[in-house]
CSV table of C-alpha atoms and ligand atoms in Angstrom, one decimal:
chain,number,residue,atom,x,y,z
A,12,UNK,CA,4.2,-18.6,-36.6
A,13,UNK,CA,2.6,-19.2,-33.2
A,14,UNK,CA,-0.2,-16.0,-32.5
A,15,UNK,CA,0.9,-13.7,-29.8
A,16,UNK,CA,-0.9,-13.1,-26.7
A,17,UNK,CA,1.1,-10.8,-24.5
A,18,UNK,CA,4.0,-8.5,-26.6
A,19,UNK,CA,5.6,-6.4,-24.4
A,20,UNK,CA,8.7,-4.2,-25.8
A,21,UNK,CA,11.2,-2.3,-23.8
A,22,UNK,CA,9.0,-1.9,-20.7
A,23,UNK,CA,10.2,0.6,-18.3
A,24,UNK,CA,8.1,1.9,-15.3
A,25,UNK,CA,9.6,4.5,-12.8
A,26,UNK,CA,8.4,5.2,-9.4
A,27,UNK,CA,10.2,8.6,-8.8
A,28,UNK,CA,14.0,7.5,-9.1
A,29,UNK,CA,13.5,3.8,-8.7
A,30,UNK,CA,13.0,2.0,-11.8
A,31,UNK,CA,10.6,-0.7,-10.8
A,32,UNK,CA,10.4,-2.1,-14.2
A,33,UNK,CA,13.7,-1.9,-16.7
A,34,UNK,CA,13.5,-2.5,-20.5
A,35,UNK,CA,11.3,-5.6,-19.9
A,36,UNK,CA,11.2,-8.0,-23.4
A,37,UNK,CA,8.6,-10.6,-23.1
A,38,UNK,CA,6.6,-12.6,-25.7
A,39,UNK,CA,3.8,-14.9,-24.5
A,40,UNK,CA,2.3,-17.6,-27.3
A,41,UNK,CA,-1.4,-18.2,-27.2
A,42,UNK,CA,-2.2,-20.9,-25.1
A,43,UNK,CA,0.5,-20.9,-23.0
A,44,UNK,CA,1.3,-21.1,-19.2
A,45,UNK,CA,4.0,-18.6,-18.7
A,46,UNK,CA,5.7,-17.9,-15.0
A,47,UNK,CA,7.0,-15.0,-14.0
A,48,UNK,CA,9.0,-15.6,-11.0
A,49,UNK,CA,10.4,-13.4,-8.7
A,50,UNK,CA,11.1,-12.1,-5.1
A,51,UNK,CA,8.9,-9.4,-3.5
A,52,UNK,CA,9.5,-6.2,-4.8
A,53,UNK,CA,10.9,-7.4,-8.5
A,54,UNK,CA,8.3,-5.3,-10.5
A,55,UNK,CA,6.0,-8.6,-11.2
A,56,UNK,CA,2.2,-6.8,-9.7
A,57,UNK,CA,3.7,-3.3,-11.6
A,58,UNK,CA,4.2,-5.5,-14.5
A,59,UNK,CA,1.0,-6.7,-14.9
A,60,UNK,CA,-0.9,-3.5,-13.9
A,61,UNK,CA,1.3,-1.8,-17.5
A,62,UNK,CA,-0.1,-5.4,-19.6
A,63,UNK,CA,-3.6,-4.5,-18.1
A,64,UNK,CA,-3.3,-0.5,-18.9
A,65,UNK,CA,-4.7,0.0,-15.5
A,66,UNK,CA,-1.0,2.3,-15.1
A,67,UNK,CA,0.8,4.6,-17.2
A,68,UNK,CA,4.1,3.0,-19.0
A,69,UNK,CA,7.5,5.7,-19.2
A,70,UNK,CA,8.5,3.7,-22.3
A,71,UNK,CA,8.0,0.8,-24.4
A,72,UNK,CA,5.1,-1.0,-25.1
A,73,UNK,CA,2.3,-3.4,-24.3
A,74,UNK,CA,0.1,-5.3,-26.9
A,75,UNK,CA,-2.7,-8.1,-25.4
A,76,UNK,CA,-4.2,-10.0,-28.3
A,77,UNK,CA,-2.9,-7.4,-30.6
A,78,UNK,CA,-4.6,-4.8,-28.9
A,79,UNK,CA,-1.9,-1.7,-27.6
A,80,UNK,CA,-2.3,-1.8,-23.4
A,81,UNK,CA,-2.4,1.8,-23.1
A,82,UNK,CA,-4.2,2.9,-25.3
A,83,UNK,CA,-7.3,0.8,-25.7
A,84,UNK,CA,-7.4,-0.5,-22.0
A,85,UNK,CA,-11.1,-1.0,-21.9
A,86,UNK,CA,-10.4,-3.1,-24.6
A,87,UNK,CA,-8.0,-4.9,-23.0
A,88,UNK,CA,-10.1,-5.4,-20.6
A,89,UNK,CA,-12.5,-7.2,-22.5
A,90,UNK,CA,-9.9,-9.8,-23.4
A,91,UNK,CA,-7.9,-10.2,-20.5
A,92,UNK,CA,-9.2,-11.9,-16.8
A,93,UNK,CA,-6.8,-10.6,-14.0
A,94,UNK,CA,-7.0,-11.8,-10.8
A,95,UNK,CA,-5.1,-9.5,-7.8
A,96,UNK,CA,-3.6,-10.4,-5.4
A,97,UNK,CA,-6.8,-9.6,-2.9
A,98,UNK,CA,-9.8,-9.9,-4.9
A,99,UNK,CA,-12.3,-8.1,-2.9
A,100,UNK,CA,-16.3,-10.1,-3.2
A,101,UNK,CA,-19.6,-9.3,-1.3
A,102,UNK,CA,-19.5,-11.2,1.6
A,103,UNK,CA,-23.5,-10.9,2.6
A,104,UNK,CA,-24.0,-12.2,-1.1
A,105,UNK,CA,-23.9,-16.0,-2.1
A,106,UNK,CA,-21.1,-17.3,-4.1
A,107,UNK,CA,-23.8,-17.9,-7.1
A,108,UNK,CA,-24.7,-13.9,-6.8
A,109,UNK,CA,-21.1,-13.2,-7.0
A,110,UNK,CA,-20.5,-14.5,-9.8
A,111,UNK,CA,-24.5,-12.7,-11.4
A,112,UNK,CA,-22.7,-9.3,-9.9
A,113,UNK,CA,-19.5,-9.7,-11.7
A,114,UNK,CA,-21.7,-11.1,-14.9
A,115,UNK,CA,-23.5,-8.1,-15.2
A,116,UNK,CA,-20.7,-5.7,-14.2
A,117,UNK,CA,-19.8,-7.3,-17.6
A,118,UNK,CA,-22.4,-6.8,-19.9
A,119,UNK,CA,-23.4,-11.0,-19.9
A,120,UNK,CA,-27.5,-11.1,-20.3
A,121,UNK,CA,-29.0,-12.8,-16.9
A,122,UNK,CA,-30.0,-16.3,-18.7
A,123,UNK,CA,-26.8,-16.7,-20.4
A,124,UNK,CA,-24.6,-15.2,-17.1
A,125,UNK,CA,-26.9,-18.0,-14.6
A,126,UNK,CA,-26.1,-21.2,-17.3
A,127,UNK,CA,-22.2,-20.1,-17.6
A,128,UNK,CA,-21.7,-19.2,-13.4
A,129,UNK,CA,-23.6,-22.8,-13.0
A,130,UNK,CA,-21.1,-24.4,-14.7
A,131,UNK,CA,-18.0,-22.8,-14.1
A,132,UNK,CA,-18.8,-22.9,-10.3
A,133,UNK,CA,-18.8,-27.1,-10.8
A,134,UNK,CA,-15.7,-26.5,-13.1
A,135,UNK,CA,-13.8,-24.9,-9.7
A,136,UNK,CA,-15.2,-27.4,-7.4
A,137,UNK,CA,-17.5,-24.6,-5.9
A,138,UNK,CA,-21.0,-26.3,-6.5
A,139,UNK,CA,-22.1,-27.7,-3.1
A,140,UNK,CA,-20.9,-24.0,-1.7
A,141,UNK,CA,-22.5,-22.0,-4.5
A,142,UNK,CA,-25.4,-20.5,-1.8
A,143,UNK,CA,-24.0,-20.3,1.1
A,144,UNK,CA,-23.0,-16.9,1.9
A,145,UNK,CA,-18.9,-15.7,1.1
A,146,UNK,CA,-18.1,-14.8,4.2
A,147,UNK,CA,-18.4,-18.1,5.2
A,148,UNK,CA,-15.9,-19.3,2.2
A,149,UNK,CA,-12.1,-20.2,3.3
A,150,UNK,CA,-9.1,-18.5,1.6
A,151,UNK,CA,-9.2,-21.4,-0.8
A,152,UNK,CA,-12.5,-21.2,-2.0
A,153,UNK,CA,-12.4,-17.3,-2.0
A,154,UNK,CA,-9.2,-18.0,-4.6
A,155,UNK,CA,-11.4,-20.4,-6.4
A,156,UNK,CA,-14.6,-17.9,-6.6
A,157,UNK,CA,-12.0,-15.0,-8.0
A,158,UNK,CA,-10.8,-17.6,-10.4
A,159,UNK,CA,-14.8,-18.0,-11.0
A,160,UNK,CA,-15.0,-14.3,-11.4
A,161,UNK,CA,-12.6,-14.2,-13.8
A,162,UNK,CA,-13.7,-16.8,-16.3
A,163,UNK,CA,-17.6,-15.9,-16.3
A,164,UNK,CA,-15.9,-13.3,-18.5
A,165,UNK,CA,-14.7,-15.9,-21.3
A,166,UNK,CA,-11.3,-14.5,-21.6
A,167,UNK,CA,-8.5,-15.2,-23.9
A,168,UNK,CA,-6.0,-14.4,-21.2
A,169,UNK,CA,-5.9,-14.8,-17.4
A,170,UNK,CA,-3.5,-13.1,-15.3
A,171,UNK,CA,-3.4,-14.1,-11.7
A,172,UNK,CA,-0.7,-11.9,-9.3
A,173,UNK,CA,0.5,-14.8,-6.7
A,174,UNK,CA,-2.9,-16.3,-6.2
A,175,UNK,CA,-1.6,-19.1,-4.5
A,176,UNK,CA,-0.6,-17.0,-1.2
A,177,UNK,CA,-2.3,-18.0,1.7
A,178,UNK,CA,-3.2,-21.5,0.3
A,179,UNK,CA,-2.3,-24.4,2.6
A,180,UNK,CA,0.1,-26.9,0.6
A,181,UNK,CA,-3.1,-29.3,-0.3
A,182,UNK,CA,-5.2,-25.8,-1.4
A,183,UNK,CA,-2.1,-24.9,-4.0
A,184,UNK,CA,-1.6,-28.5,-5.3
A,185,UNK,CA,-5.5,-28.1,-6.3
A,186,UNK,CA,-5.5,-24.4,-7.3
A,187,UNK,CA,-2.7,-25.2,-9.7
A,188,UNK,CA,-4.0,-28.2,-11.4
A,189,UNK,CA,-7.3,-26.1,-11.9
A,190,UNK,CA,-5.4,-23.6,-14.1
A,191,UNK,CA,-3.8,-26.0,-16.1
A,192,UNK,CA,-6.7,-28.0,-16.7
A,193,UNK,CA,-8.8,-24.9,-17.6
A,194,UNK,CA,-5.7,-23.6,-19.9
A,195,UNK,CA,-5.4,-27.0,-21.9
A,196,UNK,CA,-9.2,-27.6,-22.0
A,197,UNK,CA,-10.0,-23.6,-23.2
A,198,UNK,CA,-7.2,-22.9,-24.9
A,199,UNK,CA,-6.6,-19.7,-22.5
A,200,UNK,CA,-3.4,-17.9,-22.4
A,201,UNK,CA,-2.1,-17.9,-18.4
A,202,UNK,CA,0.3,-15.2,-16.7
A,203,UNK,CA,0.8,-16.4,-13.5
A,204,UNK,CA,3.1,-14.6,-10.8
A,205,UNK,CA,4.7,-15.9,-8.0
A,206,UNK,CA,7.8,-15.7,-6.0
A,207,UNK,CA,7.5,-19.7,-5.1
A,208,UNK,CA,10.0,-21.3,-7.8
A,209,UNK,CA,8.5,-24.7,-6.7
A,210,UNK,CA,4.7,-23.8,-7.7
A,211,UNK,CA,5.7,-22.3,-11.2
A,212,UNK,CA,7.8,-25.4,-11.7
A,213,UNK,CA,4.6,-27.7,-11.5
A,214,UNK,CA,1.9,-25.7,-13.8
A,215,UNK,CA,4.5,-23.9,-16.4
A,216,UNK,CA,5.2,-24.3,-19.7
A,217,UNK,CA,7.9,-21.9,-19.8
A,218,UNK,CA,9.2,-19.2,-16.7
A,219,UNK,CA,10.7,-15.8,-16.5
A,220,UNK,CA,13.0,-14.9,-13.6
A,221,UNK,CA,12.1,-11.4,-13.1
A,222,UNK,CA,14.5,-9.6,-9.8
A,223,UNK,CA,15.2,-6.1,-9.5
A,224,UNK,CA,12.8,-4.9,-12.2
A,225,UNK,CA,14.9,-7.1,-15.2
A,226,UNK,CA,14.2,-10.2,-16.9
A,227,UNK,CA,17.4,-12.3,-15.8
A,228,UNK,CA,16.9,-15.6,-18.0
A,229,UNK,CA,13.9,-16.8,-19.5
A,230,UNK,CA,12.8,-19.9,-20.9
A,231,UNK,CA,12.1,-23.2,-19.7
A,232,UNK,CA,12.8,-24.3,-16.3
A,233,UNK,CA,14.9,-26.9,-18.0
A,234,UNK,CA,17.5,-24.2,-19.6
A,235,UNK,CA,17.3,-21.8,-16.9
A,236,UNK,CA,20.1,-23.2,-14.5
A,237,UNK,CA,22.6,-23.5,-17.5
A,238,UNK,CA,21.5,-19.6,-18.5
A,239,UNK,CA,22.6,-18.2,-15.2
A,240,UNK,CA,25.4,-20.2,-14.3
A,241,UNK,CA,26.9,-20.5,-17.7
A,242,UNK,CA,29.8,-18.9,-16.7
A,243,UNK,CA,31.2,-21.8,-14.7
A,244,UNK,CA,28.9,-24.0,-15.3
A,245,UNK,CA,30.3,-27.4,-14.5
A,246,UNK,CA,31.3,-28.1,-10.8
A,247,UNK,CA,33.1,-31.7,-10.4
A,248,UNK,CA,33.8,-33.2,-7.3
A,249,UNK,CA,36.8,-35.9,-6.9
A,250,UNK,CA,37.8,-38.1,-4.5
A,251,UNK,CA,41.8,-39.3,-4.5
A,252,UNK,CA,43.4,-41.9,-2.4
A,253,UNK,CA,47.4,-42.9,-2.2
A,254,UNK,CA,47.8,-46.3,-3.4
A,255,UNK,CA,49.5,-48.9,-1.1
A,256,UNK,CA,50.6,-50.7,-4.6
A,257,UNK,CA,54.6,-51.1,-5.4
A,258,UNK,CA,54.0,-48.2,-7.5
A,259,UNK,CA,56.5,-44.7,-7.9
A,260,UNK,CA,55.7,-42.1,-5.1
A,261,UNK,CA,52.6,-39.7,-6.3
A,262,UNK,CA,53.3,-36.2,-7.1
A,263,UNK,CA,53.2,-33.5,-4.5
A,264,UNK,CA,49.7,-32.7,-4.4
A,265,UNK,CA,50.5,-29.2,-4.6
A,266,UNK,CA,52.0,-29.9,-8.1
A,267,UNK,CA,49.2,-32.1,-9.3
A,268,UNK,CA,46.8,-28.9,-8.5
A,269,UNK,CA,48.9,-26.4,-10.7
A,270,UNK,CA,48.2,-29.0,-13.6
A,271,UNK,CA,44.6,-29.1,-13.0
A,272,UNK,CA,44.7,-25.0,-13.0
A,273,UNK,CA,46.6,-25.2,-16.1
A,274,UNK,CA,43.7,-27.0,-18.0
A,275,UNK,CA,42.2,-23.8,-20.4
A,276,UNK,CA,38.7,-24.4,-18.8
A,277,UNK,CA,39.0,-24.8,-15.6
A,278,UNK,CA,38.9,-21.5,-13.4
A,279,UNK,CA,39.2,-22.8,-10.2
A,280,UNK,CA,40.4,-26.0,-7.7
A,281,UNK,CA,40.2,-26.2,-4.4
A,282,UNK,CA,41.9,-29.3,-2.3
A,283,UNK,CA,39.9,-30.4,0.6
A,284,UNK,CA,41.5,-33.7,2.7
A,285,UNK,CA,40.5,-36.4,0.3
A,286,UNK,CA,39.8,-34.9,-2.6
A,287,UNK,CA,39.2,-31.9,-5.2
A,288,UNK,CA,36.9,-29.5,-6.4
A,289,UNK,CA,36.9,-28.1,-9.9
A,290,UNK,CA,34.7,-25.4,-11.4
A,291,UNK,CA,34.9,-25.1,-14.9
A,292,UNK,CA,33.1,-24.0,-18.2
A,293,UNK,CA,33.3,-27.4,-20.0
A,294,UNK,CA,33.2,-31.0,-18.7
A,295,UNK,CA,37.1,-31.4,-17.9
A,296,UNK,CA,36.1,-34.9,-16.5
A,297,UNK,CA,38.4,-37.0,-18.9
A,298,UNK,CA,41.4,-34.4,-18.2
A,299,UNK,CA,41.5,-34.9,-14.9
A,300,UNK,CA,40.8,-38.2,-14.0
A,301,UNK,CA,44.0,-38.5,-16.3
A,302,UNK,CA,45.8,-36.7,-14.8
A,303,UNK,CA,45.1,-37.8,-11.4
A,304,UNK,CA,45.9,-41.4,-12.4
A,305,UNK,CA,49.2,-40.1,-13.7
A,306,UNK,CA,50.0,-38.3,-10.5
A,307,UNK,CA,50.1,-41.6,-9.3
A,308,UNK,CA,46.8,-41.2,-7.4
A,309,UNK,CA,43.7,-43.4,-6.9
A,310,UNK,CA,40.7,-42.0,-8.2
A,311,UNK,CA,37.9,-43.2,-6.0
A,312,UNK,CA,35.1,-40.9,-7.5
A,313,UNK,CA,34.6,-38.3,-10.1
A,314,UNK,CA,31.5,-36.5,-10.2
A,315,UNK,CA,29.5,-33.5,-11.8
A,316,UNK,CA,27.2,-31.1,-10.0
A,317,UNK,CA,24.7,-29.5,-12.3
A,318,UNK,CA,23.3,-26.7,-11.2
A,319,UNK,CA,19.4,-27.1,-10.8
A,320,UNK,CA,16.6,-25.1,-9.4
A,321,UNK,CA,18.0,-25.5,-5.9
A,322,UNK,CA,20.6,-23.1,-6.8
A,323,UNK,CA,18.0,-20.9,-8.7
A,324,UNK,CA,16.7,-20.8,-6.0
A,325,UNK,CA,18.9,-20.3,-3.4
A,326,UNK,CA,20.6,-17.5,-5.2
A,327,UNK,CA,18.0,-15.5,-5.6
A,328,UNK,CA,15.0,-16.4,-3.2
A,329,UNK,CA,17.2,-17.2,-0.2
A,330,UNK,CA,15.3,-13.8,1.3
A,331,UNK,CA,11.5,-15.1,1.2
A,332,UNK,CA,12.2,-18.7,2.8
A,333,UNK,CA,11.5,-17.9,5.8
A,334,UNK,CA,8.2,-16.1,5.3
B,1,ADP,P1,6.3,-7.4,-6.8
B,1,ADP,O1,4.9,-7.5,-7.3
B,1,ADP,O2,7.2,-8.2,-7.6
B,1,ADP,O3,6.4,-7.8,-5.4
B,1,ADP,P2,5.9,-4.6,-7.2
B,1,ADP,O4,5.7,-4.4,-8.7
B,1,ADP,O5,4.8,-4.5,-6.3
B,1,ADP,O6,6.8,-5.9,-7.0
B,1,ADP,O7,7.0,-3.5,-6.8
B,1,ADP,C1,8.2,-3.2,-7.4
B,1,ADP,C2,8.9,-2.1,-6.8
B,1,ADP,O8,8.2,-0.9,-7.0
B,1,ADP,C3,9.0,-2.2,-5.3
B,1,ADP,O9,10.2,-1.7,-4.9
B,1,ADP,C4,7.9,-1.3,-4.8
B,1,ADP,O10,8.2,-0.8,-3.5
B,1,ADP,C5,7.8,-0.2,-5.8
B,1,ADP,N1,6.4,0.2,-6.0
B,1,ADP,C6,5.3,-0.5,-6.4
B,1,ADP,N2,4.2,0.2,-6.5
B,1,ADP,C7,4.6,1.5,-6.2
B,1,ADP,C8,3.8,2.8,-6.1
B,1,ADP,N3,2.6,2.8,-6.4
B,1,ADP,N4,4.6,3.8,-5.7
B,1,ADP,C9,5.9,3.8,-5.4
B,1,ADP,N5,6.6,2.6,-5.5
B,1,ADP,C10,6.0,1.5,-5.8
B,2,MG,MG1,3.2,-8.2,-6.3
């Protein structure tokens, strides 16, 4: 059985009367690049503060590498990197004495802290920059430098809360193809948050779509569409013609749209001027091109829509386009 990194059972965290996090379920494998992926304001940063201890859980639990979150947070602490969604750094000091700061913060002896931050600052494309002063870093970089911050610590797990925010598009593409690498070539168990659908598509393994404090489906991107629209899953479009043919006049179409409705599946059909739409929870495709054919119709086209990310997206993150 594949090790567990993150075990979280029936998480529930309340901010007076609003539940920000409800009976959250959530296993994350070792070595994995898990999503969570949400709107603002879908419990995702309260979330991650419960998996880090660093806030006190109503019920359920939290385990990080086996360890129980709220209980042994400094031990946690020890395993996990996190980084927030501002990371705060000294801006008089030098990226290099940063990185020495947050090394000894952590217990790291100087010679071993100076060999690792050297290295780590090449692995996030931070060398040439490594002595100038941070204030003179972009937003970029400073993402880069807390990525920096949090791997001089060795950890087993990284957590990053929307670190890509702020990034110009060329800045995310990089950021993101940094964790990956780092994940793969370490080993390292990634949490990353986000409420871009289109970033967590590109760097994870497997996503969580986490709105209004519940897990809605989870999984990979892949199985997600048919998880929340498996209701009516299958949408299919047709386009009809009258045929100029000697052949017997077609059916009213009227009649022809009571016999689509009478198909088991089908839960809906609406007639538009040169064609159909059908929503349905099985592909009905061979019924009805039959039956079109035997209204005495032309069939010019029959196809599916399959709901994709688009409509993950549109459904539930409609609200942040615009931002
Ligand atoms: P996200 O990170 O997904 O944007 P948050 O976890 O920050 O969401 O917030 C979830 C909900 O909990 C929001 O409605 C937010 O207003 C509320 N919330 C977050 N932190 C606090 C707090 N410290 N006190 C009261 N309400 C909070
Ligand atoms: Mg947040």
């Amino acid at each position: 059985m594949a090790e567990k990194s993150i075990d979280i059972k029936g998480l529930t965290k309340k901010y007076g009367e609003h539940i920000a996090v409800n009976n959250l379920n959530l296993t994350i494998e070792k070595g994995e690049i898990f999503g969570l992926l949400g709107p603002n304001g879908a419990g995702k940063s309260t979330t991650i503060l419960m998996i880090l201890g660093l806030t006190e859980v109503d019920s359920g639990s939290v385990n990080v590498c086996g360890i129980d979150s709220s209980r042994y947070p400094l031990e946690v602490k020890r395993k996990v990197g996190y980084l927030p969604e501002d990371v705060g750094f000294y801006n008089d000091y030098t990226g290099l004495q940063n990185l020495m700061y947050v090394a000894r913060l952590n217990d790291i002896p100087q010679e071993e802290a100076k060999k690792a931050a050297l290295e780590i600052l090449q692995e996030v494309g931070l060398e040439d920059v490594k002595d100038s002063k941070v204030a003179s870093y972009s937003r970029g970089m400073r993402q880069r430098l807390g990525l920096a911050d949090v791997l001089i610590k060795n950890p087993e797990v990284i957590i990053l809360d929307e670190p890509t925010l702020g990034l110009d598009p060329e800045g995310v593409k990089k950021f993101l193809q940094l964790i990956v690498r780092l994940s793969r070539k370490k080993g390292i168990t990634v949490l990353f948050s986000s409420h871009h659908l289109h970033q967590i598509q590109q760097v994870c393994d497997r996503v969580g779509i986490f709105v209004k404090g519940k897990m809605l489906a989870e999984g990979k991107i892949s199985s997600l569409a048919q998880q929340l629209f498996s209701k009516n899953a299958f949408t299919l479009e047709g386009g009809i013609s009258t045929l100029t043919e000697d052949v017997e006049p077609p059916l009213p179409l009227k009649e022809m749209v009571q016999k689509m409705k009478a198909i088991p599946e089908v839960a809906n059909v609406e007639l538009g001027d040169n064609g159909f739409v059908v929503e349905s929870n099985k592909d009905v495709s061979a019924d009805l091109s039959r039956l079109v054919v035997k209204s005495g119709y032309g069939l010019n086209f029959l196809r599916k829509k399959e709901y994709g990310l688009d409509d993950i997206y549109y459904q539930y993150f409609q609200e942040d386009k615009n931002r």
